Tab-separated table of C-alpha atoms and ligand atoms in Angstrom:
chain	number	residue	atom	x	y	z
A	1	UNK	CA	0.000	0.000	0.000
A	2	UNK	CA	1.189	3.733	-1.108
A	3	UNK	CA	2.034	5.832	2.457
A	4	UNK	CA	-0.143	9.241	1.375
A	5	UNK	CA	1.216	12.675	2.309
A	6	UNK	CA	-0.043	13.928	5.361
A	7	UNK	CA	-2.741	16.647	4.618
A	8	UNK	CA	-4.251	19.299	7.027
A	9	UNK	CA	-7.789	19.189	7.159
A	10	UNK	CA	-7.542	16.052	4.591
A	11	UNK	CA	-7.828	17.983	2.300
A	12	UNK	CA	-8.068	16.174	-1.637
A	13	UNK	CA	-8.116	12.939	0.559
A	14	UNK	CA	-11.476	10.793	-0.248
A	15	UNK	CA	-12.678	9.504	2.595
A	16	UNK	CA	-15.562	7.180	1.357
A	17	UNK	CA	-16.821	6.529	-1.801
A	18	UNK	CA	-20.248	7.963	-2.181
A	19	UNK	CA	-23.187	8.686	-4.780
A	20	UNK	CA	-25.024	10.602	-2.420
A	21	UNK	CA	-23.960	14.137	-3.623
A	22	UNK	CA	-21.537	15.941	-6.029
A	23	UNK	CA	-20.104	19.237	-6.015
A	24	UNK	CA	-18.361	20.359	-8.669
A	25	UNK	CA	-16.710	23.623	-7.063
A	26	UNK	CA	-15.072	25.355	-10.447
A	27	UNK	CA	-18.242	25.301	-12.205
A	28	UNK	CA	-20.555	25.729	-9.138
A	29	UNK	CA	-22.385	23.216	-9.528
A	30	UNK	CA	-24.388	20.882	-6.538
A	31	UNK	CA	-26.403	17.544	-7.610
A	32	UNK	CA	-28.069	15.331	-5.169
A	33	UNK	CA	-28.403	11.936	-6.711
A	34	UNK	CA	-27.594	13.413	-9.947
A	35	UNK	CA	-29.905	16.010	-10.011
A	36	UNK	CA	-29.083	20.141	-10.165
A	37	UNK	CA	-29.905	21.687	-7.261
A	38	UNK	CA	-31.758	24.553	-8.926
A	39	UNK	CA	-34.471	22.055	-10.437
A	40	UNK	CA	-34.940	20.600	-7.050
A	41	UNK	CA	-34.954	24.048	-5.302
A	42	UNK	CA	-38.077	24.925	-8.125
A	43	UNK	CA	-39.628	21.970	-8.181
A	44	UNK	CA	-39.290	19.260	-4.988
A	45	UNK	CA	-39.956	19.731	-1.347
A	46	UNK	CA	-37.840	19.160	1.571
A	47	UNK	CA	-39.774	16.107	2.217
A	48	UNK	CA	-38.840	14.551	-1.206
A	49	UNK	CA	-35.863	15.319	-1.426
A	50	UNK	CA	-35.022	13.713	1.646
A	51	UNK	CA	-36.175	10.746	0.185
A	52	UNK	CA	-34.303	11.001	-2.760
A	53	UNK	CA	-31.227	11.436	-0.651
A	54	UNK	CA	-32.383	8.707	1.767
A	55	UNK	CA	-33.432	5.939	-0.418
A	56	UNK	CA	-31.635	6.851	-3.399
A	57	UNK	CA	-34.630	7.660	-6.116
A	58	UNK	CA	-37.375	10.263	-6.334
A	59	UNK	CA	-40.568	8.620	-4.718
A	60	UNK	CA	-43.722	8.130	-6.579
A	61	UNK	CA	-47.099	9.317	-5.777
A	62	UNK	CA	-47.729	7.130	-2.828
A	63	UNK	CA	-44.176	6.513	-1.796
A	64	UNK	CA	-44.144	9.854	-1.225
A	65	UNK	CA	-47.688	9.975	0.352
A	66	UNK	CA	-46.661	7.375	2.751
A	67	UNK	CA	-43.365	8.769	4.068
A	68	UNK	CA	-45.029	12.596	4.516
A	69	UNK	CA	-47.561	10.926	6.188
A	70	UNK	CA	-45.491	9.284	8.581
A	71	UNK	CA	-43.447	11.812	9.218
A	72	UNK	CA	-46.016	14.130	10.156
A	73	UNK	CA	-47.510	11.419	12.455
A	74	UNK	CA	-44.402	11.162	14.509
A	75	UNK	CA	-43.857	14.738	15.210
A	76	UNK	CA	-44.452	14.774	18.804
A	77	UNK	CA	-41.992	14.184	21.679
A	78	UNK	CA	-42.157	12.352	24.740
A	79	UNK	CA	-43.011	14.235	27.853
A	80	UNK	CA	-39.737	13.155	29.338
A	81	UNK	CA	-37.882	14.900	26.821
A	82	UNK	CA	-39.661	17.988	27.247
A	83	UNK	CA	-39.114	17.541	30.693
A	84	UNK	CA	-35.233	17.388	30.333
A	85	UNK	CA	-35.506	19.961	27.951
A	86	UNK	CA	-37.249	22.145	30.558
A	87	UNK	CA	-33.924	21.758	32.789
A	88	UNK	CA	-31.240	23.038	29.440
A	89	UNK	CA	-30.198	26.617	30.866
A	90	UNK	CA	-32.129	29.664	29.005
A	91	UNK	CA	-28.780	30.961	28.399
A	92	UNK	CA	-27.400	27.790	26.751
A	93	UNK	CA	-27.267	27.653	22.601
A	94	UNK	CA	-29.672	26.427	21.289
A	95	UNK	CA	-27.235	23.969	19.240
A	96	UNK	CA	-26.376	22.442	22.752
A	97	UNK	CA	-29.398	22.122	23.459
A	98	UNK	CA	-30.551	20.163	20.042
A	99	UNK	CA	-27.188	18.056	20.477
A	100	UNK	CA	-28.163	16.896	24.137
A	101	UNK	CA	-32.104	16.246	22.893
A	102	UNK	CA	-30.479	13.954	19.632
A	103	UNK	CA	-28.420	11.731	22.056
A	104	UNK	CA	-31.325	11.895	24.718
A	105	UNK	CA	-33.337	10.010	21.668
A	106	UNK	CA	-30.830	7.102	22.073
A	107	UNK	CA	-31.549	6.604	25.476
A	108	UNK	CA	-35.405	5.531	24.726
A	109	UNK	CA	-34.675	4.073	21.125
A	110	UNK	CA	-31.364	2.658	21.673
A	111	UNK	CA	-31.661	-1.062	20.382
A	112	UNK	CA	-28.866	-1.492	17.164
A	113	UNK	CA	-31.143	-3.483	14.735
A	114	UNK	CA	-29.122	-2.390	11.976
A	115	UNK	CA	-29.643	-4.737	9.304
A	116	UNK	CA	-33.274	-4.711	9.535
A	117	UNK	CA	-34.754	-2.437	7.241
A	118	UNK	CA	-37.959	-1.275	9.716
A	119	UNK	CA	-35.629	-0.090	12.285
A	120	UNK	CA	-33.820	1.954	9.703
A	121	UNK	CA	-36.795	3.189	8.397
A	122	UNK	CA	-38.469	3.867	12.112
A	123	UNK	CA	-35.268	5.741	12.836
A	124	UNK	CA	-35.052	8.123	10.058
A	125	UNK	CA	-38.456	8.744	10.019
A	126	UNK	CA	-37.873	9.698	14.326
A	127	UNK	CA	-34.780	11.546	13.771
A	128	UNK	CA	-36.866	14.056	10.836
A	129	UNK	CA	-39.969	14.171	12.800
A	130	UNK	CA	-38.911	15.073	16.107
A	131	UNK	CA	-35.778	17.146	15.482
A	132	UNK	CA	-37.394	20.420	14.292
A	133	UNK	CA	-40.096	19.547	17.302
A	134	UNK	CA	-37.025	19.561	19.932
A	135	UNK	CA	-35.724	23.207	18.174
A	136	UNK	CA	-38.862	24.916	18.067
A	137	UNK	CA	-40.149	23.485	21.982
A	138	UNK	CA	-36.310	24.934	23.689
A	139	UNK	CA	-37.059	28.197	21.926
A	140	UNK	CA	-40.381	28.068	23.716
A	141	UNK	CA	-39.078	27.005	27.006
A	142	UNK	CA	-36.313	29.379	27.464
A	143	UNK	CA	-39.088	32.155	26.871
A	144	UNK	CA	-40.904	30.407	29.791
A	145	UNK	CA	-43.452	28.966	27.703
A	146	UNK	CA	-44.882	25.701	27.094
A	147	UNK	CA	-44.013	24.265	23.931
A	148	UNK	CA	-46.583	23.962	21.124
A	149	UNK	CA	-48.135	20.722	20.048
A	150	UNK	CA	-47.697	19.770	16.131
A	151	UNK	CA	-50.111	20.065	14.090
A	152	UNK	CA	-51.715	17.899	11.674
A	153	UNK	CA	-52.968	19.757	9.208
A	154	UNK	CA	-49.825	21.651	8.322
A	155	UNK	CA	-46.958	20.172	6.307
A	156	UNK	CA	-43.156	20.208	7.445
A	157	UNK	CA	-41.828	23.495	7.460
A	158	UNK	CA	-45.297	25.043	7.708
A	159	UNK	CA	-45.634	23.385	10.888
A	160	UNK	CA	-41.844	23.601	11.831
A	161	UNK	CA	-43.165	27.794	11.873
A	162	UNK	CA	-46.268	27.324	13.505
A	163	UNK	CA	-44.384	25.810	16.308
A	164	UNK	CA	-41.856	28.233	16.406
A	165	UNK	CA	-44.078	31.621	16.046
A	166	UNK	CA	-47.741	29.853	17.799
A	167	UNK	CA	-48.862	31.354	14.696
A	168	UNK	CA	-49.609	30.055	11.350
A	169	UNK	CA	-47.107	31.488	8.504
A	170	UNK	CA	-47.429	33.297	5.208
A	171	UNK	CA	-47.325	30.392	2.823
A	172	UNK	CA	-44.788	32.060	0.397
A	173	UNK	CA	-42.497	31.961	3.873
A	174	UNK	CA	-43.523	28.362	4.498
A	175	UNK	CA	-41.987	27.639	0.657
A	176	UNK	CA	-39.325	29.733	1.180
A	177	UNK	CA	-38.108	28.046	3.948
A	178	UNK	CA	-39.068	24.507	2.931
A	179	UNK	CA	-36.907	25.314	-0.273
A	180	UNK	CA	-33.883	26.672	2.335
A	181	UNK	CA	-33.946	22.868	4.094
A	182	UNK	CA	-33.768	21.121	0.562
A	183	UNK	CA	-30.429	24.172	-0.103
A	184	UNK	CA	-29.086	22.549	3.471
A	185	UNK	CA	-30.226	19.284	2.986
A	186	UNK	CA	-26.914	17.692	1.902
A	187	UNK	CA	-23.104	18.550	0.724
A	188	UNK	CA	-20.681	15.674	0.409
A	189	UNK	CA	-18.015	15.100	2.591
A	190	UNK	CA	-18.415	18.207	4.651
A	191	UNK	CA	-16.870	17.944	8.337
A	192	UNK	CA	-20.174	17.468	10.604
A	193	UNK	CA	-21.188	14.620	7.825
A	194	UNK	CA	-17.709	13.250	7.934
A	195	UNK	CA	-18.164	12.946	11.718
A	196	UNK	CA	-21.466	11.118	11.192
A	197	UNK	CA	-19.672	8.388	8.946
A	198	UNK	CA	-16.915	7.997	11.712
A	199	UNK	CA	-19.360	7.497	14.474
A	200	UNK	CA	-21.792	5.177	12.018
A	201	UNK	CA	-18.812	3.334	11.439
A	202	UNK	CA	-18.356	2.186	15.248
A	203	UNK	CA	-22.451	0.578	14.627
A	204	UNK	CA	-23.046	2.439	17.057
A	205	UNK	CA	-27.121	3.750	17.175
A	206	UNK	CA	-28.468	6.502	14.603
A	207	UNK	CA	-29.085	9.131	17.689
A	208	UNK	CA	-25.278	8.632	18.488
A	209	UNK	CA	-24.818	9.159	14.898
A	210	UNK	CA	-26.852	12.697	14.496
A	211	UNK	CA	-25.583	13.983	17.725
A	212	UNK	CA	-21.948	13.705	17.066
A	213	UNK	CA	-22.880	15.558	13.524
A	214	UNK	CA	-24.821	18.423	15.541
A	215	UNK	CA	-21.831	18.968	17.567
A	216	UNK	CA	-20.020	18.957	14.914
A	217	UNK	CA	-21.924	21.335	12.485
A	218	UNK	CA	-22.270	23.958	15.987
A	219	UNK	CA	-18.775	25.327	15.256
A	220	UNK	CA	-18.300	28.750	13.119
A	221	UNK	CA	-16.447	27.254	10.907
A	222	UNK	CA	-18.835	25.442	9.284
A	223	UNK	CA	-22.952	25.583	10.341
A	224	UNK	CA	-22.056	28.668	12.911
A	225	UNK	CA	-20.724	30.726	10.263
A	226	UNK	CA	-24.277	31.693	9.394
A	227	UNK	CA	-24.902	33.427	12.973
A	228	UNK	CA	-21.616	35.210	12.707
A	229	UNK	CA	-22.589	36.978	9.147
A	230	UNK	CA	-25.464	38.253	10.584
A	231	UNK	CA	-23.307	39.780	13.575
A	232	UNK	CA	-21.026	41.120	11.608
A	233	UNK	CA	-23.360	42.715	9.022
A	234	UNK	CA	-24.783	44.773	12.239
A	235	UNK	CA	-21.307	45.210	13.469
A	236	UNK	CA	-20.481	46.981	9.953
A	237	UNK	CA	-23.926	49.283	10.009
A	238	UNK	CA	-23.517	50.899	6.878
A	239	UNK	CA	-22.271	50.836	3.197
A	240	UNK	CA	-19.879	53.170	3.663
A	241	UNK	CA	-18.118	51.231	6.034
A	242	UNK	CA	-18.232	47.972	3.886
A	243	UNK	CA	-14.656	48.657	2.493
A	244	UNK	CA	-12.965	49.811	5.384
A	245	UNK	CA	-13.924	46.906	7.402
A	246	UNK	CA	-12.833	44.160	4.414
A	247	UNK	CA	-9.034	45.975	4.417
A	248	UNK	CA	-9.173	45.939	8.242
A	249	UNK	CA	-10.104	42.348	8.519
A	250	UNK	CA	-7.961	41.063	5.373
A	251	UNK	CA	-4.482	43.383	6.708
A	252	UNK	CA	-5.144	41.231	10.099
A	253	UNK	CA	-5.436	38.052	7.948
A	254	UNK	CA	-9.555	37.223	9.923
A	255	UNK	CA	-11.798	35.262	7.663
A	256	UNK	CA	-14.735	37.129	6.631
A	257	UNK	CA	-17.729	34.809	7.405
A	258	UNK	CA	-20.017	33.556	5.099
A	259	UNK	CA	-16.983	33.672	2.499
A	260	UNK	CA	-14.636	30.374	1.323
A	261	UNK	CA	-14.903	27.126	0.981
A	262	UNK	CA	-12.294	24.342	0.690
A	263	UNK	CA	-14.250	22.999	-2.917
A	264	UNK	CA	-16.037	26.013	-3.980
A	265	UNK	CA	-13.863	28.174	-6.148
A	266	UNK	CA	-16.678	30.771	-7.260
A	267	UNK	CA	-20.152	31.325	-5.773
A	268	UNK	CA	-21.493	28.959	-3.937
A	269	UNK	CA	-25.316	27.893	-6.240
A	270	UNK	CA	-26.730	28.032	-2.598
A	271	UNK	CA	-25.881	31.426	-1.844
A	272	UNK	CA	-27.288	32.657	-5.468
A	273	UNK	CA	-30.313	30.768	-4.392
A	274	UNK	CA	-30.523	31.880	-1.189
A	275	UNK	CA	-30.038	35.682	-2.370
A	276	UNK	CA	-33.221	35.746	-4.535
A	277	UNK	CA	-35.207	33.704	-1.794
A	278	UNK	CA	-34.274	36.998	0.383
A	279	UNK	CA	-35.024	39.137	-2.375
A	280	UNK	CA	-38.715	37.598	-2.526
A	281	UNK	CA	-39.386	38.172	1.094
A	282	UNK	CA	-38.319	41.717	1.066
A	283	UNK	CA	-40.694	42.216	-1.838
A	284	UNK	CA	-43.431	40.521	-0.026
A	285	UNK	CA	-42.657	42.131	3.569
A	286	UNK	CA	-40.481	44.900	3.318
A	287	UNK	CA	-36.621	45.729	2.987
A	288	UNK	CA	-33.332	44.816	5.581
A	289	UNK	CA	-31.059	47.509	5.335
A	290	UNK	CA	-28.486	44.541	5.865
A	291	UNK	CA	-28.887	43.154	2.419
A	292	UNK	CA	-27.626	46.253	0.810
A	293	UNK	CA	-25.075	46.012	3.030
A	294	UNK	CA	-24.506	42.030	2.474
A	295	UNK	CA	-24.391	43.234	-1.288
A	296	UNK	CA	-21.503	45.492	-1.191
A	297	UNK	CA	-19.323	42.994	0.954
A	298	UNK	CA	-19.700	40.463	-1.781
A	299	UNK	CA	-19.050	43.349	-4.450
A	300	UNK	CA	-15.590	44.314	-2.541
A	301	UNK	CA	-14.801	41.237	-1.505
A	302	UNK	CA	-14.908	40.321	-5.063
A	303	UNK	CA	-12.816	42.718	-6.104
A	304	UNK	CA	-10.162	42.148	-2.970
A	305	UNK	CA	-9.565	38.361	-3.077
A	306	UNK	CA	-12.001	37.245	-5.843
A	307	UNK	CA	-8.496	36.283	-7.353
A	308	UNK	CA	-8.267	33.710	-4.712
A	309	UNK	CA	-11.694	31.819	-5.333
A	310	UNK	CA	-13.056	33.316	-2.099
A	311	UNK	CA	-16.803	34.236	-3.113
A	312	UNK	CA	-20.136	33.704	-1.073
A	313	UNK	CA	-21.485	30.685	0.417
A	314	UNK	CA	-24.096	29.499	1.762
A	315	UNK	CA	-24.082	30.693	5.251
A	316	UNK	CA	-24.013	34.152	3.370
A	317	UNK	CA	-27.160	34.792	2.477
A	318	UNK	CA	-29.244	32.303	4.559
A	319	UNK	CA	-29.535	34.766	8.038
A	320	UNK	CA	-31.085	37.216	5.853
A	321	UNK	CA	-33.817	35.376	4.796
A	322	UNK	CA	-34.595	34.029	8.219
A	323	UNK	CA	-34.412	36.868	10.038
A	324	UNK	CA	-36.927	38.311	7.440
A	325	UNK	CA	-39.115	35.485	9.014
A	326	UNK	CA	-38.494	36.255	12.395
A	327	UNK	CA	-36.054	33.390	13.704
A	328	UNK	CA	-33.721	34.158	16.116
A	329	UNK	CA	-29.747	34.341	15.159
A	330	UNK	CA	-29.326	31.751	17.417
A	331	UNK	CA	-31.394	29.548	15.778
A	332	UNK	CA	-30.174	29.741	12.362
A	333	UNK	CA	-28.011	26.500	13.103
A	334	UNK	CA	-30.072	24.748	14.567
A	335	UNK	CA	-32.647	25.377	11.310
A	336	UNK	CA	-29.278	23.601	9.207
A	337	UNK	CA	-29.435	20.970	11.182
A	338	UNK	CA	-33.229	20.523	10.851
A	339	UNK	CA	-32.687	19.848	6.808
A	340	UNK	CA	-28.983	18.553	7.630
A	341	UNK	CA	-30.156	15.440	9.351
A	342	UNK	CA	-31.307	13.787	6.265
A	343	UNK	CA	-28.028	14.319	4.384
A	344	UNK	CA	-26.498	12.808	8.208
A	345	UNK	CA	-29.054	9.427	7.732
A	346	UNK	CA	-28.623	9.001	4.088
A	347	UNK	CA	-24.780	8.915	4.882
A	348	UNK	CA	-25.317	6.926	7.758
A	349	UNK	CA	-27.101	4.110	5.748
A	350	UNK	CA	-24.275	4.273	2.838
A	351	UNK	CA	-21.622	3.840	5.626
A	352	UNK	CA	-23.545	0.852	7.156
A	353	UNK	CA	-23.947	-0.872	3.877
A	354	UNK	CA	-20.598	-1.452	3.136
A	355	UNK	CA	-19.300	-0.711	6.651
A	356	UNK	CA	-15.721	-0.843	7.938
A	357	UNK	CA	-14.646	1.160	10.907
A	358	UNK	CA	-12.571	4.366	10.276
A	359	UNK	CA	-8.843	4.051	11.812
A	360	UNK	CA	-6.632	6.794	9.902
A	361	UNK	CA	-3.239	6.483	11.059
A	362	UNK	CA	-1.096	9.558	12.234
A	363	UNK	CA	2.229	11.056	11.340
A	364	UNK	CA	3.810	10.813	15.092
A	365	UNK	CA	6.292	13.448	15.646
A	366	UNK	CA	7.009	12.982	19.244
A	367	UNK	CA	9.569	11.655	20.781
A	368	UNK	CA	10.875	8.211	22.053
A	369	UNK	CA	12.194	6.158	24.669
A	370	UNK	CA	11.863	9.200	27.379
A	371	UNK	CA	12.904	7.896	31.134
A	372	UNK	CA	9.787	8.325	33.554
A	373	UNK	CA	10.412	11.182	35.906
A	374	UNK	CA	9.170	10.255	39.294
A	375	UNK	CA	6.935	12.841	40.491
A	376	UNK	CA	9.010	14.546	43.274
A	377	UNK	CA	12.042	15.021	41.117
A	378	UNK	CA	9.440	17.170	38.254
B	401	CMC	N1	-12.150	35.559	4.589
B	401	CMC	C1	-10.895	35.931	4.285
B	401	CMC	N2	-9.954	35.084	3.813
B	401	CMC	C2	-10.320	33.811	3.634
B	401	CMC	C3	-11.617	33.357	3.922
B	401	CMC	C4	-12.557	34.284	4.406
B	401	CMC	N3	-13.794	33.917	4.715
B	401	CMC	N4	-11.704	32.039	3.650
B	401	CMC	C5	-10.487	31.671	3.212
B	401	CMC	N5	-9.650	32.742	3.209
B	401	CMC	C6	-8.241	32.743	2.819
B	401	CMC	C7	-7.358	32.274	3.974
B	401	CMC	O1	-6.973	33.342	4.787
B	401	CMC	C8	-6.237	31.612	3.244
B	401	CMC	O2	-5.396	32.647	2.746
B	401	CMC	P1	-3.789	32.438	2.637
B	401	CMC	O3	-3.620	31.333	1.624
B	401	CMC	O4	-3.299	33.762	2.179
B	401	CMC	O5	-3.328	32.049	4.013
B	401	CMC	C9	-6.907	30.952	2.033
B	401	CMC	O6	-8.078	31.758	1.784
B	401	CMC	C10	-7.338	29.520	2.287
B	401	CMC	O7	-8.143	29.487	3.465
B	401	CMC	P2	-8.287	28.247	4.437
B	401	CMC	O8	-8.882	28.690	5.730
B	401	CMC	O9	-6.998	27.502	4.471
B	401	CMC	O10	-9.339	27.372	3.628
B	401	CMC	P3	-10.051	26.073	4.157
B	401	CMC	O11	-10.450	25.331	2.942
B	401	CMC	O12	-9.257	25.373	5.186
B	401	CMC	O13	-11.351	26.635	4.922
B	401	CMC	C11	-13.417	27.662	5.282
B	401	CMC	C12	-12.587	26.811	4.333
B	401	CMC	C13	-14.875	27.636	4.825
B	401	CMC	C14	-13.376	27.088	6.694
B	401	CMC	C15	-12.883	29.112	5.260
B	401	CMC	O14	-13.061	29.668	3.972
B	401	CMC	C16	-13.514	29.971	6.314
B	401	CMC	O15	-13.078	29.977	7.459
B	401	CMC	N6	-14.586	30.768	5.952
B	401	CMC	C17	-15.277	31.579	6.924
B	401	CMC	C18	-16.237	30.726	7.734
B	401	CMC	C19	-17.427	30.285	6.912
B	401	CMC	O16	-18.065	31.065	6.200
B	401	CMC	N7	-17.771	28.997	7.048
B	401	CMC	C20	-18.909	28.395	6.327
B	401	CMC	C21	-18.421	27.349	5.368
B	401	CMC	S1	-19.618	26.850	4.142
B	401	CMC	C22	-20.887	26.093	4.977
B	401	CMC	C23	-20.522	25.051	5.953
B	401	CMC	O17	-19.604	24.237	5.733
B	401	CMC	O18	-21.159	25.012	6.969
């Protein structure tokens, strides 16, 4: 076997072989199973596409029927979640929160059937249903209210909003959003689904699985990035101080979030996506002073290291268009990892059907053969 150079971040280094996703980052281009993203943005909804992802095909009529419909029935948590839930400090992030609630799953679901197809299917079907149930009940308990039941008649995202707001949304918002979960859904071997292959690897359980992503996705880096545009777009306030603050931050060599990616080379399809969604809303419920601000970073940022393939992506653009809807910055991430999850389980159930455990090696460079220094002579 060839010894391969060791590479930070692994980066160019395959780590599984997968027909899940493809991005093609010079041409800026995303499939999921083969399909552009931009049809399935116009066309799908979260729901299918998850099964596409999942399963590996679009569904037919009742295919399709049959998984919505189960989904939606197993929206509700139990009451000794919520209970636990009710314990999570106010203060804490909401990510924390989501990460605890994913693991907590494992505790009352924890048998690892996983070569029979009903437990895969009862878990993914769990994991979707009562994920965006645990986000939207901690944002109501750390108000001091009681969370909000599901409800029936509304589909996903609708009811993902109803939850959240205790009101019924627009529907144009309810499509917007549902098409922002099918942008999130999925994206190759990113690091929070890399961390779901390593842990499905182990055969360990699926809430193990999602949980170690969630943590994983939390950090700015990667899903955080999209709460830390919309903190620095207030921090810059105005046009006019657009350039000043991209020489400030690129003469102290800090990353400008929401910008870069390790495959992405030009703009990220998302973000262009993601830009119009925004411009929709505004049209529908009035302007953000931030997006003319969001505009000009991208214009000089363009200009300053365009050169370098650093372009939007698509944290850029998303806070905008949920904080359009009302959804606090904090729970931007948590929102990723709503439509995430499905791009975490369709991984998942690659990984287990032609499983063998991760073990990378290392490239040791300390020392040897060093005497044992009893603890009085230290
Ligand atoms: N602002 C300024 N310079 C940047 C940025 C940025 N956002 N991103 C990369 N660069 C520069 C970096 O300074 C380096 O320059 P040099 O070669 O002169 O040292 C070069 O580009 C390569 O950067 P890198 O950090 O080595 O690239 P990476 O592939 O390891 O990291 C990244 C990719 C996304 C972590 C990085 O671009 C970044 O930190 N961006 C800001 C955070 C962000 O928006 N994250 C969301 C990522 S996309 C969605 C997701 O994964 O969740």
């Amino acid at each position: 076997m060839t010894v391969c150079e060791y590479r930070p971040g692994l980066e160019d280094i395959p780590a599984a072989q997968s027909s899940i996703s493809h991005v093609d980052g010079q041409k800026g281009i995303l499939e999921y199973r083969g399909i552009r993203i931009e049809e399935l943005a116009e066309k799908s909804t979260f729901l299918e596409t998850a099964f596409l992802l999942i399963w590996g095909y679009l569904p037919n009529r009742h295919e399709l029927a049959a998984f919505q419909s189960e989904v939606l029935n197993s929206r509700r948590i139990k009451y000794r979640i919520r209970d636990m839930m009710k314990c999570f400090p106010e203060s804490g992030h909401p990510m924390d929160a989501l990460q605890a609630s994913a693991a907590a799953l494992g505790l009352f679901y924890s048998r690892r059937d996983l070569h029979n197809p009903i437990y895969i299917r009862d878990s993914v079907v769990r994991l979707m249903a009562t994920i965006p149930t645990m986000v939207a009940a901690f944002q109501l308990m750390r108000k001091g209210d009681d969370p909000v039941k599901p409800r029936d008649d509304l589909g996903y995202s609708a009811n993902f909003l109803y939850m959240l707001n205790e009101k019924e949304p627009d529907p144009l918002a309810a499509r917007i959003f549902d098409v922002c979960l099918i942008l999130h859904v999925e994206h190759s071997m990113n690091a929070s689904t890399f961390s779901a292959r390593v842990t499905a690897s182990t055969l360990t359980d699926p809430y193990a699985v999602v949980a170690s992503a969630v943590g994983t996705l939390a950090g700015p880096l990667h899903g955080g990035a999209n709460e830390e545009v919309i903190e620095m777009l207030e921090k810059i306030g105005s046009v006019e101080n657009v350039r000043p603050f991209v020489e400030d931050a690129l003469h102290r060599k800090a990353k400008i979030m929401g910008f870069g990616h390790r495959v992405y080379k030009v703009k990220d399809p998302r973000a262009t996506i993601l830009q119009n969604l925004a411009v929709q809303l505004f049209d529908k419920f009035g302007y953000d002073k931030y997006y003319e601000i969001a505009v000009e970073l991208e214009r000089v940022m363009a200009e300053k290291v365009g050169n370098k393939g650093i372009y939007p992506n698509v944290d850029f653009y998303s806070g905008l268009v949920y904080r359009k809807m009302g959804i606090p910055t904090d729970l931007f991430t948590p929102i990723f990892a709503i439509a995430r999850v499905a791009g975490w389980l369709a991984h998942w159930k690659e990984q287990l059907a032609e499983n063998r455990i991760f073990r990378p090696t290392q490239v040791y460079n300390g020392e040897h053969g060093v005497a044992y220094t009893p603890i009085n002579q230290r």
